[in-house]
PDB file of C-alpha atoms in Angstrom:
ATOM      1  CA  ASP A   1       4.929 175.261 -46.172  1.00 58.00           C
ATOM      2  CA  THR A   2       2.071 177.699 -45.605  1.00 66.00           C
ATOM      3  CA  GLU A   3       3.066 180.212 -48.246  1.00 90.00           C
ATOM      4  CA  VAL A   4       0.804 182.042 -50.640  1.00 96.00           C
ATOM      5  CA  THR A   5       2.635 184.214 -53.153  1.00 97.00           C
ATOM      6  CA  GLN A   6       1.264 187.224 -55.010  1.00 97.00           C
ATOM      7  CA  THR A   7       2.628 189.254 -57.910  1.00 97.00           C
ATOM      8  CA  PRO A   8       3.193 192.069 -58.457  1.00 97.00           C
ATOM      9  CA  LYS A   9       3.800 193.635 -55.041  1.00 96.00           C
ATOM     10  CA  HIS A  10       2.851 197.072 -56.337  1.00 97.00           C
ATOM     11  CA  LEU A  11       0.853 198.130 -59.384  1.00 96.00           C
ATOM     12  CA  VAL A  12       0.004 201.577 -60.711  1.00 96.00           C
ATOM     13  CA  MET A  13      -2.484 201.696 -63.552  1.00 93.00           C
ATOM     14  CA  GLY A  14      -4.558 204.217 -65.413  1.00 91.00           C
ATOM     15  CA  MET A  15      -8.301 203.972 -65.697  1.00 90.00           C
ATOM     16  CA  THR A  16      -8.095 202.685 -69.266  1.00 89.00           C
ATOM     17  CA  ASN A  17      -5.454 200.017 -68.625  1.00 90.00           C
ATOM     18  CA  LYS A  18      -5.881 196.254 -68.427  1.00 95.00           C
ATOM     19  CA  LYS A  19      -3.749 194.425 -65.903  1.00 96.00           C
ATOM     20  CA  SER A  20      -3.781 191.168 -63.945  1.00 97.00           C
ATOM     21  CA  LEU A  21      -2.942 190.165 -60.398  1.00 98.00           C
ATOM     22  CA  LYS A  22      -1.577 186.685 -59.802  1.00 98.00           C
ATOM     23  CA  CYS A  23      -1.701 184.370 -56.803  1.00 98.00           C
ATOM     24  CA  GLU A  24      -0.142 180.951 -56.289  1.00 97.00           C
ATOM     25  CA  GLN A  25      -0.178 178.325 -53.525  1.00 96.00           C
ATOM     26  CA  HIS A  26       1.308 174.834 -53.312  1.00 89.00           C
ATOM     27  CA  MET A  27      -0.351 173.611 -50.124  1.00 90.00           C
ATOM     28  CA  GLY A  28      -2.881 171.439 -51.943  1.00 89.00           C
ATOM     29  CA  HIS A  29      -5.683 173.783 -50.891  1.00 90.00           C
ATOM     30  CA  ARG A  30      -8.779 173.596 -53.042  1.00 89.00           C
ATOM     31  CA  ALA A  31     -10.391 176.890 -52.009  1.00 90.00           C
ATOM     32  CA  MET A  32      -8.922 180.249 -53.014  1.00 93.00           C
ATOM     33  CA  TYR A  33     -10.117 183.773 -52.316  1.00 95.00           C
ATOM     34  CA  TRP A  34      -9.716 187.379 -53.361  1.00 97.00           C
ATOM     35  CA  TYR A  35     -10.134 190.142 -50.810  1.00 97.00           C
ATOM     36  CA  LYS A  36      -9.979 193.924 -51.078  1.00 97.00           C
ATOM     37  CA  GLN A  37      -8.630 195.883 -48.116  1.00 97.00           C
ATOM     38  CA  LYS A  38      -8.832 199.642 -47.706  1.00 96.00           C
ATOM     39  CA  ALA A  39      -6.631 201.461 -45.214  1.00 93.00           C
ATOM     40  CA  LYS A  40      -7.470 200.849 -41.551  1.00 91.00           C
ATOM     41  CA  LYS A  41     -10.305 198.444 -42.451  1.00 95.00           C
ATOM     42  CA  PRO A  42     -10.628 194.653 -42.345  1.00 96.00           C
ATOM     43  CA  PRO A  43     -10.445 192.716 -45.616  1.00 96.00           C
ATOM     44  CA  GLU A  44     -13.650 192.499 -47.659  1.00 95.00           C
ATOM     45  CA  LEU A  45     -14.367 189.264 -49.499  1.00 94.00           C
ATOM     46  CA  MET A  46     -14.673 189.587 -53.276  1.00 96.00           C
ATOM     47  CA  PHE A  47     -14.609 186.070 -54.745  1.00 95.00           C
ATOM     48  CA  VAL A  48     -14.325 182.453 -53.630  1.00 92.00           C
ATOM     49  CA  TYR A  49     -13.213 179.579 -55.827  1.00 93.00           C
ATOM     50  CA  SER A  50     -13.795 176.026 -54.643  1.00 89.00           C
ATOM     51  CA  TYR A  51     -12.323 173.179 -56.673  1.00 90.00           C
ATOM     52  CA  GLU A  52     -11.563 175.659 -59.466  1.00 92.00           C
ATOM     53  CA  LYS A  53     -15.188 176.767 -59.722  1.00 92.00           C
ATOM     54  CA  LEU A  54     -16.471 180.204 -58.742  1.00 92.00           C
ATOM     55  CA  SER A  55     -18.684 179.644 -55.727  1.00 87.00           C
ATOM     56  CA  ILE A  56     -19.100 183.123 -54.261  1.00 83.00           C
ATOM     57  CA  ASN A  57     -19.148 186.521 -55.970  1.00 87.00           C
ATOM     58  CA  GLU A  58     -19.883 189.255 -53.472  1.00 86.00           C
ATOM     59  CA  SER A  59     -21.575 191.557 -55.991  1.00 89.00           C
ATOM     60  CA  VAL A  60     -18.245 192.771 -57.293  1.00 94.00           C
ATOM     61  CA  PRO A  61     -18.335 195.144 -60.327  1.00 94.00           C
ATOM     62  CA  SER A  62     -17.597 193.473 -63.657  1.00 94.00           C
ATOM     63  CA  ARG A  63     -14.418 195.507 -64.087  1.00 95.00           C
ATOM     64  CA  PHE A  64     -12.934 192.834 -61.777  1.00 97.00           C
ATOM     65  CA  SER A  65     -12.805 189.413 -63.439  1.00 96.00           C
ATOM     66  CA  PRO A  66     -11.436 186.404 -61.549  1.00 97.00           C
ATOM     67  CA  GLU A  67      -9.967 183.289 -63.119  1.00 97.00           C
ATOM     68  CA  CYS A  68      -8.754 180.009 -61.649  1.00 96.00           C
ATOM     69  CA  PRO A  69      -6.692 178.195 -64.322  1.00 95.00           C
ATOM     70  CA  ASN A  70      -5.820 175.289 -62.001  1.00 93.00           C
ATOM     71  CA  SER A  71      -5.857 174.313 -58.350  1.00 90.00           C
ATOM     72  CA  SER A  72      -2.686 176.262 -57.559  1.00 95.00           C
ATOM     73  CA  LEU A  73      -3.276 179.512 -59.424  1.00 97.00           C
ATOM     74  CA  LEU A  74      -5.716 182.367 -59.089  1.00 97.00           C
ATOM     75  CA  ASN A  75      -5.812 185.494 -61.230  1.00 98.00           C
ATOM     76  CA  LEU A  76      -7.703 188.739 -60.969  1.00 98.00           C
ATOM     77  CA  HIS A  77      -8.080 190.607 -64.245  1.00 97.00           C
ATOM     78  CA  LEU A  78      -8.566 194.345 -63.985  1.00 96.00           C
ATOM     79  CA  HIS A  79     -10.076 196.625 -66.617  1.00 95.00           C
ATOM     80  CA  ALA A  80     -11.360 200.201 -66.594  1.00 93.00           C
ATOM     81  CA  LEU A  81     -10.851 200.617 -62.873  1.00 94.00           C
ATOM     82  CA  GLN A  82     -11.805 203.692 -60.884  1.00 95.00           C
ATOM     83  CA  PRO A  83      -9.632 205.608 -58.408  1.00 95.00           C
ATOM     84  CA  GLU A  84     -11.755 204.246 -55.542  1.00 96.00           C
ATOM     85  CA  ASP A  85     -10.536 200.761 -56.485  1.00 97.00           C
ATOM     86  CA  SER A  86      -7.110 201.673 -55.132  1.00 97.00           C
ATOM     87  CA  ALA A  87      -6.484 199.273 -52.240  1.00 97.00           C
ATOM     88  CA  LEU A  88      -4.473 196.291 -51.034  1.00 97.00           C
ATOM     89  CA  TYR A  89      -5.664 193.137 -52.812  1.00 98.00           C
ATOM     90  CA  LEU A  90      -5.141 189.975 -50.827  1.00 97.00           C
ATOM     91  CA  CYS A  91      -5.278 186.393 -51.986  1.00 97.00           C
ATOM     92  CA  ALA A  92      -5.905 183.540 -49.560  1.00 95.00           C
ATOM     93  CA  SER A  93      -6.324 179.783 -49.655  1.00 94.00           C
ATOM     94  CA  SER A  94      -7.807 177.123 -47.411  1.00 91.00           C
ATOM     95  CA  ALA A  95      -8.728 173.450 -47.317  1.00 84.00           C
ATOM     96  CA  PRO A  96     -12.500 173.357 -47.861  1.00 63.00           C
ATOM     97  CA  ASP A  97     -12.958 169.817 -46.696  1.00 64.00           C
ATOM     98  CA  GLY A  98     -14.071 170.508 -43.133  1.00 58.00           C
ATOM     99  CA  ARG A  99     -10.709 169.757 -41.514  1.00 58.00           C
ATOM    100  CA  SER A 100     -10.268 173.349 -40.547  1.00 63.00           C
ATOM    101  CA  TYR A 101     -11.412 176.707 -41.791  1.00 77.00           C
ATOM    102  CA  GLU A 102      -8.413 178.945 -41.402  1.00 88.00           C
ATOM    103  CA  GLN A 103      -7.250 180.829 -44.444  1.00 92.00           C
ATOM    104  CA  TYR A 104      -3.653 181.523 -45.360  1.00 93.00           C
ATOM    105  CA  PHE A 105      -3.023 184.936 -46.859  1.00 96.00           C
ATOM    106  CA  GLY A 106      -0.486 186.205 -49.336  1.00 96.00           C
ATOM    107  CA  PRO A 107       1.422 189.478 -48.855  1.00 96.00           C
ATOM    108  CA  GLY A 108      -0.947 191.375 -51.127  1.00 97.00           C
ATOM    109  CA  THR A 109      -0.710 193.616 -54.169  1.00 97.00           C
ATOM    110  CA  ARG A 110      -0.872 197.356 -53.482  1.00 97.00           C
ATOM    111  CA  LEU A 111      -2.931 198.765 -56.367  1.00 97.00           C
ATOM    112  CA  THR A 112      -3.068 202.457 -57.209  1.00 96.00           C
ATOM    113  CA  VAL A 113      -5.464 203.643 -59.917  1.00 96.00           C
ATOM    114  CA  THR A 114      -4.642 207.047 -61.392  1.00 93.00           C
TER     115      THR A 114
ATOM    116  CA  ALA B   1     -25.265 184.338 -38.839  1.00 78.00           C
ATOM    117  CA  GLN B   2     -22.173 185.371 -36.939  1.00 85.00           C
ATOM    118  CA  SER B   3     -20.491 188.581 -35.881  1.00 92.00           C
ATOM    119  CA  VAL B   4     -17.356 189.726 -34.114  1.00 96.00           C
ATOM    120  CA  THR B   5     -16.814 192.742 -31.881  1.00 97.00           C
ATOM    121  CA  GLN B   6     -13.334 193.912 -31.027  1.00 98.00           C
ATOM    122  CA  LEU B   7     -13.829 196.071 -28.000  1.00 96.00           C
ATOM    123  CA  ASP B   8     -10.855 198.390 -28.487  1.00 96.00           C
ATOM    124  CA  SER B   9      -9.790 200.114 -31.684  1.00 97.00           C
ATOM    125  CA  HIS B  10      -6.371 200.959 -30.182  1.00 97.00           C
ATOM    126  CA  VAL B  11      -4.393 199.478 -27.291  1.00 98.00           C
ATOM    127  CA  SER B  12      -1.156 201.048 -26.045  1.00 98.00           C
ATOM    128  CA  VAL B  13       1.342 199.165 -23.881  1.00 98.00           C
ATOM    129  CA  SER B  14       4.948 199.544 -22.852  1.00 98.00           C
ATOM    130  CA  GLU B  15       7.544 197.019 -23.936  1.00 98.00           C
ATOM    131  CA  GLY B  16       7.734 194.180 -21.418  1.00 97.00           C
ATOM    132  CA  THR B  17       4.183 194.657 -20.060  1.00 98.00           C
ATOM    133  CA  PRO B  18       1.240 192.301 -20.675  1.00 98.00           C
ATOM    134  CA  VAL B  19      -1.005 192.573 -23.725  1.00 98.00           C
ATOM    135  CA  LEU B  20      -4.777 192.041 -23.702  1.00 98.00           C
ATOM    136  CA  LEU B  21      -6.827 192.427 -26.881  1.00 98.00           C
ATOM    137  CA  ARG B  22     -10.527 191.810 -26.362  1.00 98.00           C
ATOM    138  CA  CYS B  23     -12.918 190.035 -28.705  1.00 98.00           C
ATOM    139  CA  ASN B  24     -16.549 188.988 -28.348  1.00 97.00           C
ATOM    140  CA  TYR B  25     -18.333 186.883 -30.899  1.00 94.00           C
ATOM    141  CA  SER B  26     -21.839 185.880 -31.814  1.00 91.00           C
ATOM    142  CA  SER B  27     -22.584 182.644 -33.629  1.00 83.00           C
ATOM    143  CA  SER B  28     -25.652 180.500 -34.038  1.00 76.00           C
ATOM    144  CA  TYR B  29     -23.565 177.324 -33.777  1.00 76.00           C
ATOM    145  CA  SER B  30     -20.210 176.147 -32.513  1.00 78.00           C
ATOM    146  CA  PRO B  31     -17.735 178.502 -34.145  1.00 83.00           C
ATOM    147  CA  SER B  32     -14.143 178.322 -35.238  1.00 88.00           C
ATOM    148  CA  LEU B  33     -12.287 181.410 -34.049  1.00 92.00           C
ATOM    149  CA  PHE B  34      -9.003 182.898 -35.163  1.00 95.00           C
ATOM    150  CA  TRP B  35      -6.660 185.764 -34.455  1.00 98.00           C
ATOM    151  CA  TYR B  36      -4.690 187.236 -37.339  1.00 98.00           C
ATOM    152  CA  VAL B  37      -1.955 189.876 -37.221  1.00 98.00           C
ATOM    153  CA  GLN B  38      -1.158 192.353 -39.968  1.00 97.00           C
ATOM    154  CA  HIS B  39       1.999 194.437 -39.991  1.00 95.00           C
ATOM    155  CA  PRO B  40       1.984 197.633 -42.080  1.00 90.00           C
ATOM    156  CA  ASN B  41       1.659 196.948 -45.819  1.00 84.00           C
ATOM    157  CA  LYS B  42       1.783 193.191 -45.269  1.00 90.00           C
ATOM    158  CA  GLY B  43      -0.634 190.321 -45.583  1.00 92.00           C
ATOM    159  CA  LEU B  44      -2.442 188.680 -42.671  1.00 95.00           C
ATOM    160  CA  GLN B  45      -0.622 186.075 -40.619  1.00 96.00           C
ATOM    161  CA  LEU B  46      -2.504 183.465 -38.609  1.00 95.00           C
ATOM    162  CA  LEU B  47      -1.570 183.768 -34.918  1.00 97.00           C
ATOM    163  CA  LEU B  48      -3.767 181.024 -33.504  1.00 95.00           C
ATOM    164  CA  LYS B  49      -7.042 179.173 -33.950  1.00 92.00           C
ATOM    165  CA  TYR B  50      -9.770 177.599 -31.844  1.00 91.00           C
ATOM    166  CA  THR B  51     -11.687 174.708 -33.381  1.00 83.00           C
ATOM    167  CA  SER B  52     -13.543 173.116 -30.434  1.00 76.00           C
ATOM    168  CA  ALA B  53     -10.597 171.285 -28.928  1.00 75.00           C
ATOM    169  CA  ALA B  54      -8.769 172.807 -25.917  1.00 84.00           C
ATOM    170  CA  THR B  55     -10.267 176.108 -24.768  1.00 89.00           C
ATOM    171  CA  LEU B  56      -6.839 177.629 -24.083  1.00 94.00           C
ATOM    172  CA  VAL B  57      -5.092 177.997 -27.405  1.00 95.00           C
ATOM    173  CA  LYS B  58      -1.398 178.747 -27.800  1.00 95.00           C
ATOM    174  CA  GLY B  59      -0.159 180.506 -30.892  1.00 95.00           C
ATOM    175  CA  ILE B  60       3.006 181.840 -32.402  1.00 95.00           C
ATOM    176  CA  ASN B  61       5.270 184.494 -30.854  1.00 95.00           C
ATOM    177  CA  GLY B  62       4.068 183.835 -27.305  1.00 97.00           C
ATOM    178  CA  PHE B  63       0.419 184.739 -27.885  1.00 98.00           C
ATOM    179  CA  GLU B  64      -2.471 182.739 -26.493  1.00 97.00           C
ATOM    180  CA  ALA B  65      -6.244 183.053 -26.337  1.00 97.00           C
ATOM    181  CA  GLU B  66      -8.954 181.502 -24.203  1.00 95.00           C
ATOM    182  CA  PHE B  67     -12.334 180.493 -25.586  1.00 94.00           C
ATOM    183  CA  LYS B  68     -15.074 181.220 -23.036  1.00 93.00           C
ATOM    184  CA  LYS B  69     -18.423 180.048 -24.286  1.00 90.00           C
ATOM    185  CA  SER B  70     -20.378 181.446 -21.332  1.00 92.00           C
ATOM    186  CA  GLU B  71     -18.969 184.909 -22.018  1.00 94.00           C
ATOM    187  CA  THR B  72     -18.835 184.491 -25.829  1.00 94.00           C
ATOM    188  CA  SER B  73     -15.292 185.833 -25.667  1.00 96.00           C
ATOM    189  CA  PHE B  74     -11.974 184.970 -27.264  1.00 97.00           C
ATOM    190  CA  HIS B  75      -9.467 187.448 -25.829  1.00 98.00           C
ATOM    191  CA  LEU B  76      -5.856 187.483 -27.005  1.00 98.00           C
ATOM    192  CA  THR B  77      -3.062 187.791 -24.457  1.00 98.00           C
ATOM    193  CA  LYS B  78       0.710 187.874 -24.259  1.00 98.00           C
ATOM    194  CA  PRO B  79       2.673 188.088 -21.003  1.00 97.00           C
ATOM    195  CA  SER B  80       5.316 190.522 -22.221  1.00 98.00           C
ATOM    196  CA  ALA B  81       5.030 192.836 -25.231  1.00 98.00           C
ATOM    197  CA  HIS B  82       7.856 193.277 -27.687  1.00 97.00           C
ATOM    198  CA  MET B  83       8.354 196.206 -30.031  1.00 97.00           C
ATOM    199  CA  SER B  84       7.863 193.852 -32.994  1.00 96.00           C
ATOM    200  CA  ASP B  85       4.310 193.101 -31.759  1.00 97.00           C
ATOM    201  CA  ALA B  86       3.138 196.545 -32.873  1.00 97.00           C
ATOM    202  CA  ALA B  87       0.598 195.793 -35.607  1.00 97.00           C
ATOM    203  CA  GLU B  88      -3.117 195.487 -36.404  1.00 98.00           C
ATOM    204  CA  TYR B  89      -4.859 192.444 -34.916  1.00 98.00           C
ATOM    205  CA  PHE B  90      -8.067 190.946 -36.275  1.00 98.00           C
ATOM    206  CA  CYS B  91     -10.392 188.586 -34.429  1.00 98.00           C
ATOM    207  CA  VAL B  92     -12.198 186.363 -36.931  1.00 96.00           C
ATOM    208  CA  VAL B  93     -15.038 183.853 -36.745  1.00 92.00           C
ATOM    209  CA  SER B  94     -15.734 181.183 -39.324  1.00 86.00           C
ATOM    210  CA  GLY B  95     -19.262 180.334 -40.329  1.00 70.00           C
ATOM    211  CA  GLY B  96     -18.071 177.167 -41.920  1.00 63.00           C
ATOM    212  CA  TYR B  97     -17.492 176.608 -45.598  1.00 62.00           C
ATOM    213  CA  SER B  98     -15.143 179.275 -46.727  1.00 65.00           C
ATOM    214  CA  THR B  99     -16.546 182.410 -45.167  1.00 80.00           C
ATOM    215  CA  LEU B 100     -14.782 184.426 -42.488  1.00 89.00           C
ATOM    216  CA  THR B 101     -16.283 187.297 -40.533  1.00 91.00           C
ATOM    217  CA  PHE B 102     -13.686 189.845 -39.443  1.00 95.00           C
ATOM    218  CA  GLY B 103     -13.754 192.206 -36.509  1.00 97.00           C
ATOM    219  CA  LYS B 104     -12.868 195.820 -37.218  1.00 97.00           C
ATOM    220  CA  GLY B 105      -9.353 195.355 -35.875  1.00 98.00           C
ATOM    221  CA  THR B 106      -7.321 196.535 -32.901  1.00 98.00           C
ATOM    222  CA  MET B 107      -4.151 198.514 -33.434  1.00 98.00           C
ATOM    223  CA  LEU B 108      -1.520 197.545 -30.867  1.00 98.00           C
ATOM    224  CA  LEU B 109       1.007 200.268 -30.102  1.00 98.00           C
ATOM    225  CA  VAL B 110       4.136 199.345 -28.152  1.00 98.00           C
ATOM    226  CA  SER B 111       6.302 202.047 -26.635  1.00 97.00           C
ATOM    227  CA  PRO B 112       9.889 201.582 -25.433  1.00 95.00           C
TER     228      PRO B 112
END
């Protein structure tokens, strides 16, 4: 099973709202990622968690707050977003133990900020 | 440091004809290379991967790619295109430990 699930599929929020994106995998992967993807562009890395610890933060604004409650779950908390934050948010996971480096992606959450 | 160049932003083929999507990479050490496909409003699906084993790599849905170190290329091919192959394709290189470098993508258009 190489499935990564993400909820919700679509989210519309105002600039003053607080919402969360959720990601789950049951492949035993110990690295999980958040990416942001704008239309007709490749994904841009936002955060990397390795063994439930934040290992990479690509200078993402503080209105995005990641959380990794356990090895299977990854959340992205959103607060006071801007319209330019509207994008497809992708979660991915991989085995960080040197066996291979491919990442498995979820279907994404389409976020619209109004 | 590594980088990826996808030589075509769009490729148009007719159904039943061969597909060639071109990718060149740059890496300071032996890379892992991947091709991902993304259908509209979907996530990325791994098509195939090269990790220093056989240089000709077979993937899902009839796709394959050949790693050519002398040419620093990793082109994606398929003998016969299907309408369902229409999508965005990303060539990706891994720098090891968690980080992927994406090409800008090639949109494959398939006409009947």
